[in-house]
PDB file of C-alpha atoms in Angstrom:
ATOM      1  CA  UNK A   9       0.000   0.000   0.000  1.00  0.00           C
ATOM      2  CA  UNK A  10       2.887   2.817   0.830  1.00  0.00           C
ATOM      3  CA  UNK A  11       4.405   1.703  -2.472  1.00  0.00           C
ATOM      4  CA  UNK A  12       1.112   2.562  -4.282  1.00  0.00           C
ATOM      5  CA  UNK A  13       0.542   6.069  -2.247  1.00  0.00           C
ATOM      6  CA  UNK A  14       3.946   6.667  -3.119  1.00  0.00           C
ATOM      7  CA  UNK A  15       3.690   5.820  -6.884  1.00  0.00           C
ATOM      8  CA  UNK A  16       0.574   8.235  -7.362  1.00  0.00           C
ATOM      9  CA  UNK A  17       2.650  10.834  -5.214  1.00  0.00           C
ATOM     10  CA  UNK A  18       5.000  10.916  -8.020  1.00  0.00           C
ATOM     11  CA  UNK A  19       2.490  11.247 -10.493  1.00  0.00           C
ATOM     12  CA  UNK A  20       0.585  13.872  -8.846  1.00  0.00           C
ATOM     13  CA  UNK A  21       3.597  16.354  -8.260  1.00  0.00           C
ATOM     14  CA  UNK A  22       5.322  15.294 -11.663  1.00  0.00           C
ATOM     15  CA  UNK A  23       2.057  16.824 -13.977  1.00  0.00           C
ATOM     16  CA  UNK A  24       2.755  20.381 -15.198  1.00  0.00           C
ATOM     17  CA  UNK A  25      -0.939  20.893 -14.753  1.00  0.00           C
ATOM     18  CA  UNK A  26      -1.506  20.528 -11.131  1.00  0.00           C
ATOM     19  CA  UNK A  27       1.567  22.556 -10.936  1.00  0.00           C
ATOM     20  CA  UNK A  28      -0.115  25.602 -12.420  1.00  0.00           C
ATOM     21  CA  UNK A  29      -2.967  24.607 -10.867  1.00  0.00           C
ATOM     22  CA  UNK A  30      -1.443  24.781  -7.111  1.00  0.00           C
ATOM     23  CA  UNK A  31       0.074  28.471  -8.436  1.00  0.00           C
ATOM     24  CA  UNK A  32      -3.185  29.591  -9.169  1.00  0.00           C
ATOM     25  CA  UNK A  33      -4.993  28.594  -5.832  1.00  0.00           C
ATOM     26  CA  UNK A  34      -1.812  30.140  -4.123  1.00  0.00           C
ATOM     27  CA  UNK A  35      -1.739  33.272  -5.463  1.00  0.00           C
ATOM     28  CA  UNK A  36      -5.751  34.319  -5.628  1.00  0.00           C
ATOM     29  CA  UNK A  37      -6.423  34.054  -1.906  1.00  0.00           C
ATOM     30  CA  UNK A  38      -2.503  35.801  -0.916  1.00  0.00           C
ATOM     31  CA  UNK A  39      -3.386  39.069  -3.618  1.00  0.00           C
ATOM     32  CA  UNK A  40      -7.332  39.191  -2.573  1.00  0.00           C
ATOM     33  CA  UNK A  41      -6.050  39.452   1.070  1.00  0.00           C
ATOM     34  CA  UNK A  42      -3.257  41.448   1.158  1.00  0.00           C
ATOM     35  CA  UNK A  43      -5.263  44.084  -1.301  1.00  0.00           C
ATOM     36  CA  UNK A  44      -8.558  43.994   0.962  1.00  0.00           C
ATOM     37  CA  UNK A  45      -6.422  44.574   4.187  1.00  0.00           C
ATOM     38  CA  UNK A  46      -4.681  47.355   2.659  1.00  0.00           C
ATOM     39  CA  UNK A  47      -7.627  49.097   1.151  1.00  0.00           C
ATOM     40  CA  UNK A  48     -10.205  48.076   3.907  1.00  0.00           C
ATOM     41  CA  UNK A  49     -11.513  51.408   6.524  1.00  0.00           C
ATOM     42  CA  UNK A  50     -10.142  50.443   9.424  1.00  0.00           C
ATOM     43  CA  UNK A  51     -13.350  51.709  11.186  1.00  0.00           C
ATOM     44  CA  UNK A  52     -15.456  48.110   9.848  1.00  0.00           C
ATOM     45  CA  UNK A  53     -12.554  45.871   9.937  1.00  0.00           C
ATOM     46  CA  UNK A  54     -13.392  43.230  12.495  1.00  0.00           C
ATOM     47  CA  UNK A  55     -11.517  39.525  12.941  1.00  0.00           C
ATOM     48  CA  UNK A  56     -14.421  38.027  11.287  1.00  0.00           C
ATOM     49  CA  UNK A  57     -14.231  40.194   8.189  1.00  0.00           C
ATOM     50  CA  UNK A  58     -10.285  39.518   8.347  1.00  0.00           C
ATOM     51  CA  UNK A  59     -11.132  35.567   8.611  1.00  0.00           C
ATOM     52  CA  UNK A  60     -14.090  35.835   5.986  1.00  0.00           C
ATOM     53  CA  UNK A  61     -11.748  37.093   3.758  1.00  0.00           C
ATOM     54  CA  UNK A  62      -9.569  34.584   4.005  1.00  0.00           C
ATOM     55  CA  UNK A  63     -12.670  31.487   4.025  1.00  0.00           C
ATOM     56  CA  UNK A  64     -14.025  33.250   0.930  1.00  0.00           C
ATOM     57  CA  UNK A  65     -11.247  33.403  -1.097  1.00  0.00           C
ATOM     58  CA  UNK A  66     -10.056  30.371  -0.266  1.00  0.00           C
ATOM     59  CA  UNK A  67     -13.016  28.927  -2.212  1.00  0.00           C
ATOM     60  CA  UNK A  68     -11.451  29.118  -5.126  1.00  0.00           C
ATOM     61  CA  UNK A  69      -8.152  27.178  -4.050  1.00  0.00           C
ATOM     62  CA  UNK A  70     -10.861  24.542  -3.208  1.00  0.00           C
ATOM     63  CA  UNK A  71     -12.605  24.525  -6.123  1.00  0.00           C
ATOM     64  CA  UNK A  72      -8.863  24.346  -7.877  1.00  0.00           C
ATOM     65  CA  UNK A  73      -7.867  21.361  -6.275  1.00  0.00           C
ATOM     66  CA  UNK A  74     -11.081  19.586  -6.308  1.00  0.00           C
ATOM     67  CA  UNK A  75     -10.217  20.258 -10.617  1.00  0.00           C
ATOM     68  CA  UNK A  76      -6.772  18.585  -9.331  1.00  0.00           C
ATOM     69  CA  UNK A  77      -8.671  15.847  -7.992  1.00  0.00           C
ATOM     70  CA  UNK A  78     -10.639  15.409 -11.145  1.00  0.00           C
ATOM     71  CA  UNK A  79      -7.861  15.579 -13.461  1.00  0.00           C
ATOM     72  CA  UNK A  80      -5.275  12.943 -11.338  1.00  0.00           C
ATOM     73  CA  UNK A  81      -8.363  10.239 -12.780  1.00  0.00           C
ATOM     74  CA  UNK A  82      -9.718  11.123 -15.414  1.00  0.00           C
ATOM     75  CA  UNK A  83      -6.261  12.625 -17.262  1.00  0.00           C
ATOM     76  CA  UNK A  84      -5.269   8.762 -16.507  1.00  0.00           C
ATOM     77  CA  UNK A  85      -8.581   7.036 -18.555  1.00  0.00           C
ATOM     78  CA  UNK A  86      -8.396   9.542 -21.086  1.00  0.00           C
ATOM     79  CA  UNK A  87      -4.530   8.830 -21.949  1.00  0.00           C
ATOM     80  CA  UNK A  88      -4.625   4.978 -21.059  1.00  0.00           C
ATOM     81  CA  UNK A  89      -2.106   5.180 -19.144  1.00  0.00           C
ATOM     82  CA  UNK A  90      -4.255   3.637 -15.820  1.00  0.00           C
ATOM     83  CA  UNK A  91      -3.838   0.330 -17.822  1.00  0.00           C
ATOM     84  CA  UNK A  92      -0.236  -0.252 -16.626  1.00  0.00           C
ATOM     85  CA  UNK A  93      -1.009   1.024 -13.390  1.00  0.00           C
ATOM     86  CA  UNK A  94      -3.851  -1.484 -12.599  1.00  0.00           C
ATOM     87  CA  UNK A  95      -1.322  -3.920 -14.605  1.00  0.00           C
ATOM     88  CA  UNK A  96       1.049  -3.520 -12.105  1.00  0.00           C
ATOM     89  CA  UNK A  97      -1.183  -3.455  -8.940  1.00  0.00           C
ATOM     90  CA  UNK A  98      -4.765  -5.662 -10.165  1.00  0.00           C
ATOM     91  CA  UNK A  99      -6.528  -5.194  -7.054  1.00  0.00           C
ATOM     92  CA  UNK A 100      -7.977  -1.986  -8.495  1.00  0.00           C
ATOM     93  CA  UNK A 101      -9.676  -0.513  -5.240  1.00  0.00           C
ATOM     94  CA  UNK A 102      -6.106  -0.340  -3.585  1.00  0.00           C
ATOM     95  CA  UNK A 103      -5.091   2.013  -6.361  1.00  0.00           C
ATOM     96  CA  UNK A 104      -8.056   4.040  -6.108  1.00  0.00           C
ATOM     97  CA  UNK A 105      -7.643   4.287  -2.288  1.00  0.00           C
ATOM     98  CA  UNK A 106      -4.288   5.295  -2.912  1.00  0.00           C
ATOM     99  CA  UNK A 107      -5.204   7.917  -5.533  1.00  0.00           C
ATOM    100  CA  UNK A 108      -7.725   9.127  -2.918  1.00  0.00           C
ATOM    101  CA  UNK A 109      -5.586   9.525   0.280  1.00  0.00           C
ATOM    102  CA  UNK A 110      -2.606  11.227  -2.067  1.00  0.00           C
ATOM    103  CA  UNK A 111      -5.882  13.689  -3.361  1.00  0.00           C
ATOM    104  CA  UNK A 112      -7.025  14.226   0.243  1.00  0.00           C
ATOM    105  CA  UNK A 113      -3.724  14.810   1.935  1.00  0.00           C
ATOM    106  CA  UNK A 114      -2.175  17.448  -1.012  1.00  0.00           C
ATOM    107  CA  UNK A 115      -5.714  19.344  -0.436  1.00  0.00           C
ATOM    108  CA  UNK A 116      -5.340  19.871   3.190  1.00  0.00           C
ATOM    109  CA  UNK A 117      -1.856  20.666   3.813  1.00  0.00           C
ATOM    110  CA  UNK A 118      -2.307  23.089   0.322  1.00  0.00           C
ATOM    111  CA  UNK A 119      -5.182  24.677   1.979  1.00  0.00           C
ATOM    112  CA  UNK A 120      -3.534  24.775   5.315  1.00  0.00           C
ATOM    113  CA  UNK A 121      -0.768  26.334   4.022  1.00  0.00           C
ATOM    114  CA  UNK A 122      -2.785  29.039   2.057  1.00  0.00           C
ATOM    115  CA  UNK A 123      -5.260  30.260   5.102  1.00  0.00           C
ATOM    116  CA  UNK A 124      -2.306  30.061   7.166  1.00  0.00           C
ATOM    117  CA  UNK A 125      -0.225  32.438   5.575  1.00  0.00           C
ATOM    118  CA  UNK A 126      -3.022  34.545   4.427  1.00  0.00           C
ATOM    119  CA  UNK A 127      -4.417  35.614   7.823  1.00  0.00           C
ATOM    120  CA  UNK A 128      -1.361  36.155   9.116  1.00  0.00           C
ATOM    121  CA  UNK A 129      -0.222  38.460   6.130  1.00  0.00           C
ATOM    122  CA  UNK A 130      -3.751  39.929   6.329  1.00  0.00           C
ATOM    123  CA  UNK A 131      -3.760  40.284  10.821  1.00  0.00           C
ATOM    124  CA  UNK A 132      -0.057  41.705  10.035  1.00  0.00           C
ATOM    125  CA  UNK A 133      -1.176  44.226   7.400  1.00  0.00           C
ATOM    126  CA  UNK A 134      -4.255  45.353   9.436  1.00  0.00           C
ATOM    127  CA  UNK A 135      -2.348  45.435  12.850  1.00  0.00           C
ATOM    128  CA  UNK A 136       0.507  47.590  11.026  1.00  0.00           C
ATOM    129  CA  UNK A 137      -2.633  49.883  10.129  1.00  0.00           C
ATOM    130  CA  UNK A 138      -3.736  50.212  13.349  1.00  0.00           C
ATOM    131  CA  UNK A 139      -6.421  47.834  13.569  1.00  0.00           C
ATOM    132  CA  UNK A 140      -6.929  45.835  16.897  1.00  0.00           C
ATOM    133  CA  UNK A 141      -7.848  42.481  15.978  1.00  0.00           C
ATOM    134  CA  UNK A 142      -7.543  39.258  18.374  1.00  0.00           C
ATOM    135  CA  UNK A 143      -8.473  35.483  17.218  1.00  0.00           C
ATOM    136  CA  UNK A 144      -9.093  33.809  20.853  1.00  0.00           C
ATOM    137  CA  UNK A 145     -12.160  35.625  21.534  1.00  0.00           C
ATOM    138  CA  UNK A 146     -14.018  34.614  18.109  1.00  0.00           C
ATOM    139  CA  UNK A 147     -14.600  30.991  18.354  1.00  0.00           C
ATOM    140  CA  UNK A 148     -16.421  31.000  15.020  1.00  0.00           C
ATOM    141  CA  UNK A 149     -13.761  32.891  13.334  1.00  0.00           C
ATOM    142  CA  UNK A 150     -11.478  30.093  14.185  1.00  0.00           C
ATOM    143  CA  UNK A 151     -13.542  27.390  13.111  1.00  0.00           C
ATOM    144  CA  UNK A 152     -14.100  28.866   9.755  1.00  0.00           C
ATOM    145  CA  UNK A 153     -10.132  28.914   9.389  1.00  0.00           C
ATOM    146  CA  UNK A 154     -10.272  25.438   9.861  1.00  0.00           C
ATOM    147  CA  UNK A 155     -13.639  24.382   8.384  1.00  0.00           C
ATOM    148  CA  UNK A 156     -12.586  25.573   4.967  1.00  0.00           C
ATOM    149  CA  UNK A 157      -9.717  23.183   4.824  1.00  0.00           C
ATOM    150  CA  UNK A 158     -11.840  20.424   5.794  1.00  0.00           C
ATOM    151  CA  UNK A 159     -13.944  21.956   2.697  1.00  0.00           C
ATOM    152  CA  UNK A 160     -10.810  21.611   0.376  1.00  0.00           C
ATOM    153  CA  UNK A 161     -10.739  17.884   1.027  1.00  0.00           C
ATOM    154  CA  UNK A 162     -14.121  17.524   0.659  1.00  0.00           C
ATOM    155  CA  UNK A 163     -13.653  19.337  -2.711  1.00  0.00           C
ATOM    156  CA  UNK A 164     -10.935  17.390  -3.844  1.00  0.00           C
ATOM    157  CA  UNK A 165     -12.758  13.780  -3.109  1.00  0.00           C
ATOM    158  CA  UNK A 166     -15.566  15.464  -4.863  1.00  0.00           C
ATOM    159  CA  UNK A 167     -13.949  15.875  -8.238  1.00  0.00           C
ATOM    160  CA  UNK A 168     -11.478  12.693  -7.726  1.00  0.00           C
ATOM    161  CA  UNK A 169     -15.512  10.862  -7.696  1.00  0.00           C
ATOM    162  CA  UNK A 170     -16.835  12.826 -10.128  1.00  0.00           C
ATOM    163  CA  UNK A 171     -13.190  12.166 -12.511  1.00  0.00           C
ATOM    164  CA  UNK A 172     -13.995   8.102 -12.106  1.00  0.00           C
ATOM    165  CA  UNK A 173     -17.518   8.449 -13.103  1.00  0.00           C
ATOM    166  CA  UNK A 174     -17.385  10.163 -16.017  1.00  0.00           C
ATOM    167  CA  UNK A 175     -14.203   9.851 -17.184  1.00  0.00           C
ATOM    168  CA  UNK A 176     -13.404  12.840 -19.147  1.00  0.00           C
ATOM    169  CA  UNK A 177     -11.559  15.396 -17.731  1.00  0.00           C
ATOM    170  CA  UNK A 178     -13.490  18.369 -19.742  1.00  0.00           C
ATOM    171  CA  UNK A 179     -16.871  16.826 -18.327  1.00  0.00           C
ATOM    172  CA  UNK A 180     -15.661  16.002 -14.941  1.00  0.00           C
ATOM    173  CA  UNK A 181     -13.923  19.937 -14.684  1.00  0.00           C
ATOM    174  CA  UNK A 182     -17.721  21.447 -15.654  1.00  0.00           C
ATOM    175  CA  UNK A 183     -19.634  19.023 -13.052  1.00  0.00           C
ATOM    176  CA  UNK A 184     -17.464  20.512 -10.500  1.00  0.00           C
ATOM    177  CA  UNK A 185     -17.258  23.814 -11.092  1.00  0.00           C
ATOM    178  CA  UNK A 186     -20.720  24.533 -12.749  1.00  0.00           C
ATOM    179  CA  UNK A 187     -22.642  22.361  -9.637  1.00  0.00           C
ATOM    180  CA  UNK A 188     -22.185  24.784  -7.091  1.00  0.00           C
ATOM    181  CA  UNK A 189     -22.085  27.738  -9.531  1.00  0.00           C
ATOM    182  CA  UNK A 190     -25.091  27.048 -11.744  1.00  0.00           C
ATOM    183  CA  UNK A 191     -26.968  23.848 -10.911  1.00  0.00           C
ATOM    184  CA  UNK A 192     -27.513  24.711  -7.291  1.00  0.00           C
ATOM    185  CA  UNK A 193     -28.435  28.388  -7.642  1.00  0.00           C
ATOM    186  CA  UNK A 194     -31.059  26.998 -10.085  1.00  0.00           C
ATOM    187  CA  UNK A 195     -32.607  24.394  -8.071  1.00  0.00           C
ATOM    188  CA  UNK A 196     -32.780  26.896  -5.101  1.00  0.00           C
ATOM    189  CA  UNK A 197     -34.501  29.366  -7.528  1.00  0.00           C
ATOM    190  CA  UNK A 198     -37.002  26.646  -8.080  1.00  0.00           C
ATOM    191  CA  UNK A 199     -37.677  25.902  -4.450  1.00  0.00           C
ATOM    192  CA  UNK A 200     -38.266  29.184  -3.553  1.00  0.00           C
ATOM    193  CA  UNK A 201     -40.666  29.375  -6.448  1.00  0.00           C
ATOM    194  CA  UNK A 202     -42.509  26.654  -4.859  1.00  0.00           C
ATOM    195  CA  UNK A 203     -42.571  27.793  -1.450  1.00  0.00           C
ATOM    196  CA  UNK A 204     -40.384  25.912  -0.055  1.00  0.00           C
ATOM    197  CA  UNK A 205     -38.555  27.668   3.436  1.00  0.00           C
ATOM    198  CA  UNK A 206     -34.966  28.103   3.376  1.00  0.00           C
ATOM    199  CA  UNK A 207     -34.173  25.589   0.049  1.00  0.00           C
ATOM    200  CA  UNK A 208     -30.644  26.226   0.623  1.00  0.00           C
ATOM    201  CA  UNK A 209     -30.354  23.488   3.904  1.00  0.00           C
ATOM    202  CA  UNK A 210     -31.296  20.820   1.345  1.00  0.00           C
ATOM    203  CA  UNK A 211     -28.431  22.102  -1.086  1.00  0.00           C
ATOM    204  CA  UNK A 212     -24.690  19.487  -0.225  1.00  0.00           C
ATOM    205  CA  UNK A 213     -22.326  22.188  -1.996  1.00  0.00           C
ATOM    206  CA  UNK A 214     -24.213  24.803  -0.356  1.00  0.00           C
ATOM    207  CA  UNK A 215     -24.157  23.603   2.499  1.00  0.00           C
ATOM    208  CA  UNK A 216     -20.352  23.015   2.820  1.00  0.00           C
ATOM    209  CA  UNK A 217     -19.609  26.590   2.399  1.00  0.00           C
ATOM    210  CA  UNK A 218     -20.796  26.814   5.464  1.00  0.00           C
ATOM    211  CA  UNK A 219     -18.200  25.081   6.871  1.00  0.00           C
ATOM    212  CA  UNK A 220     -15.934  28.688   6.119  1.00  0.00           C
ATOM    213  CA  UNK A 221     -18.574  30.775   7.306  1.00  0.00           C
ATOM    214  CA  UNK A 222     -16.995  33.134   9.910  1.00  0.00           C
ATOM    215  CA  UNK A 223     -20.171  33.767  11.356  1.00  0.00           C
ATOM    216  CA  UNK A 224     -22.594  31.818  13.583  1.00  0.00           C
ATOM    217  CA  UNK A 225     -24.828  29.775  11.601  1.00  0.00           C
ATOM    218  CA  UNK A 226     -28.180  31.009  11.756  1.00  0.00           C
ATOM    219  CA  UNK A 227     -31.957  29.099  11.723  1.00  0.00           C
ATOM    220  CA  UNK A 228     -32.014  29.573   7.589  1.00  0.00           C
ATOM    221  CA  UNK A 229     -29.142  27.239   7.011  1.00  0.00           C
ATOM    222  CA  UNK A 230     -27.203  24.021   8.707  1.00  0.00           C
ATOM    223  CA  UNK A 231     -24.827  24.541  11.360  1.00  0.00           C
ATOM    224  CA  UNK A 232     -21.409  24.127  10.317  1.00  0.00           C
ATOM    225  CA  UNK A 233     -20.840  21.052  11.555  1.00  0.00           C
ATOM    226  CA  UNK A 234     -24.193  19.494  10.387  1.00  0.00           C
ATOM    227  CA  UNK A 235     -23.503  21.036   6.767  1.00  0.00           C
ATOM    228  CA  UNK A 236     -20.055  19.874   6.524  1.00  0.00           C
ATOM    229  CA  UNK A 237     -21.253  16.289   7.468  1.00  0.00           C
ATOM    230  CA  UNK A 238     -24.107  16.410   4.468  1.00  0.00           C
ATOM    231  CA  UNK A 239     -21.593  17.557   1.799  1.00  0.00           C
ATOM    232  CA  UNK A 240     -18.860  14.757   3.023  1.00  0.00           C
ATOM    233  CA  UNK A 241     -21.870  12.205   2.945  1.00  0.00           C
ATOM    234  CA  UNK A 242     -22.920  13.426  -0.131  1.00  0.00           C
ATOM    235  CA  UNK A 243     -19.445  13.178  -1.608  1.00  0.00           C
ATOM    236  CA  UNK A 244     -18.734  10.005  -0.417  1.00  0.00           C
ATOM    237  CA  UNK A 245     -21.458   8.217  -2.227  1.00  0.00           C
ATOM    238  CA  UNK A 246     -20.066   9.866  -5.585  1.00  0.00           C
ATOM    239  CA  UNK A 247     -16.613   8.538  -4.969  1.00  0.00           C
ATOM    240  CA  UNK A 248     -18.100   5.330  -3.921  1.00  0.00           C
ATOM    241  CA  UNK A 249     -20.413   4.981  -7.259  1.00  0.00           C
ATOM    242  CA  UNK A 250     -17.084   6.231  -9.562  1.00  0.00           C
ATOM    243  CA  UNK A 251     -15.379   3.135  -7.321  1.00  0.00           C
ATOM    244  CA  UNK A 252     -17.747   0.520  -8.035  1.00  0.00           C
ATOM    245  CA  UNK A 253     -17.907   1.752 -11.813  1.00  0.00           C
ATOM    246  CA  UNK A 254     -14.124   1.857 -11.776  1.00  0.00           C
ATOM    247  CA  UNK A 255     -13.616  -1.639 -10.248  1.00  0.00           C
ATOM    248  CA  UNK A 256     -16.056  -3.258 -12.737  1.00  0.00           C
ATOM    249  CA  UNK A 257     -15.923  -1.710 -16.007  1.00  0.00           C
ATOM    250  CA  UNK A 258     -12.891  -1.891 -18.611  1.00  0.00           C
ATOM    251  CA  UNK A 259      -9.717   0.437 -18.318  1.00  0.00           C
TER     252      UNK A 259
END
């Protein structure tokens, strides 16, 4: 098994691709920050905002390596080369596990790193500024910090599923991204239109931003820990489906 992790290590960080790919999820959340701490009044800057900031932003990076996710499986069927890798290790599941842990662990400590060093650049630019801001008495702020990495890997499971059930790296990149931009927004829409209360709780993708929500949760959506559970559930069944199909159906 460390073999295998190790193998799809080396693919992961050898693609040019997820190279750019980490660059890009770097770099949006670092210049957001550091411009809205500079530019921010003082007079509404709060820890939250400075935390929210950093949540919201970081978003993208998820959404960026949940596309990582995607690709590592579905770059793999597309080019054939995940014939000699289930050549050289047939119990297929093992490499899919693999693939999955490599996928989970590159998300969090990539989105650790990012909302690390963003809030402290943004606390430092603030503080420099003037701005008073402390993290120990904001209990939601600092769950946010962490519940958006916990998002990431979420994210990145999400597209790693979504890569072994359809295959095609184009398709599985637009499932991703357009879900929570598009297909979501437009199911909500319909809700409301039918009079359903607060259509957003029944919403998975929805309901894992949440998890980065500086704020308390209020009675119109899941609590953060209630959310992030329904989006992990709801992920895990898609990476368990693109398993099954995976295990059973022709490289």
């Amino acid at each position: 098994m460390i073999n295998t992790i190790r193998s799809e290590w080396i693919k992961l960080r050898t693609v040019r691709m997820n190279f750019v790919l980490f660059i890009l999820a770097v770099a949006f959340p670092v210049i957001v920050s550091v411009l809205v701490s500079s530019l921010v009044d003082l007079n509404d800057l709060k820890i939250t905002d400075v935390a929210g900031t950093v949540t919201g932003s970081s978003v993208v990076t998820a959404l960026l390596l949940g596309v990582v996710g995607a690709v590592s499986i579905s770059a793999e069927f597309a080019h054939g080369t995940i014939r000699p890798t289930f050549a050289a290790t047939p119990k297929r599941m093992r490499v899919l596990v693999s693939k999955a842990i490599v996928t989970a662990l590159f998300a969090a400590v990539a989105e650790a790193l990012v909302v690390i060093f963003c809030f402290t650049v943004s606390s430092a630019i603030a503080t420099s500024r003037g701005a008073k801001l402390s993290l120990s008495d904001r209990p939601e702020a600092r769950a946010a910090l962490i519940g958006i990495v916990v998002f990431a890997v979420i994210v990145s499971l999400l597209g790693f599923g979504i890569g072994m059930v359809i295959r095609n790296t184009p398709a599985a990149v637009a499932v991703l991204i357009l879900w929570p931009v598009v297909v979501e927004n437009i199911i909500m829409a319909i809700l409301s239109a039918a009079g359903v209360n607060n259509p957003q709780k029944f919403l998975p993708y929805i309901s894992g931003f949440g998890l980065g929500n500086p704020n308390a949760p209020t009675s119109e959506s899941l609590s953060r820990v209630t959310g992030g559970l329904y989006f992990g559930a709801v992920t895990a069944v898609v990476a368990m489906a693109g398993a099954l199909i995976t295990a059973r159906r022709d490289a």
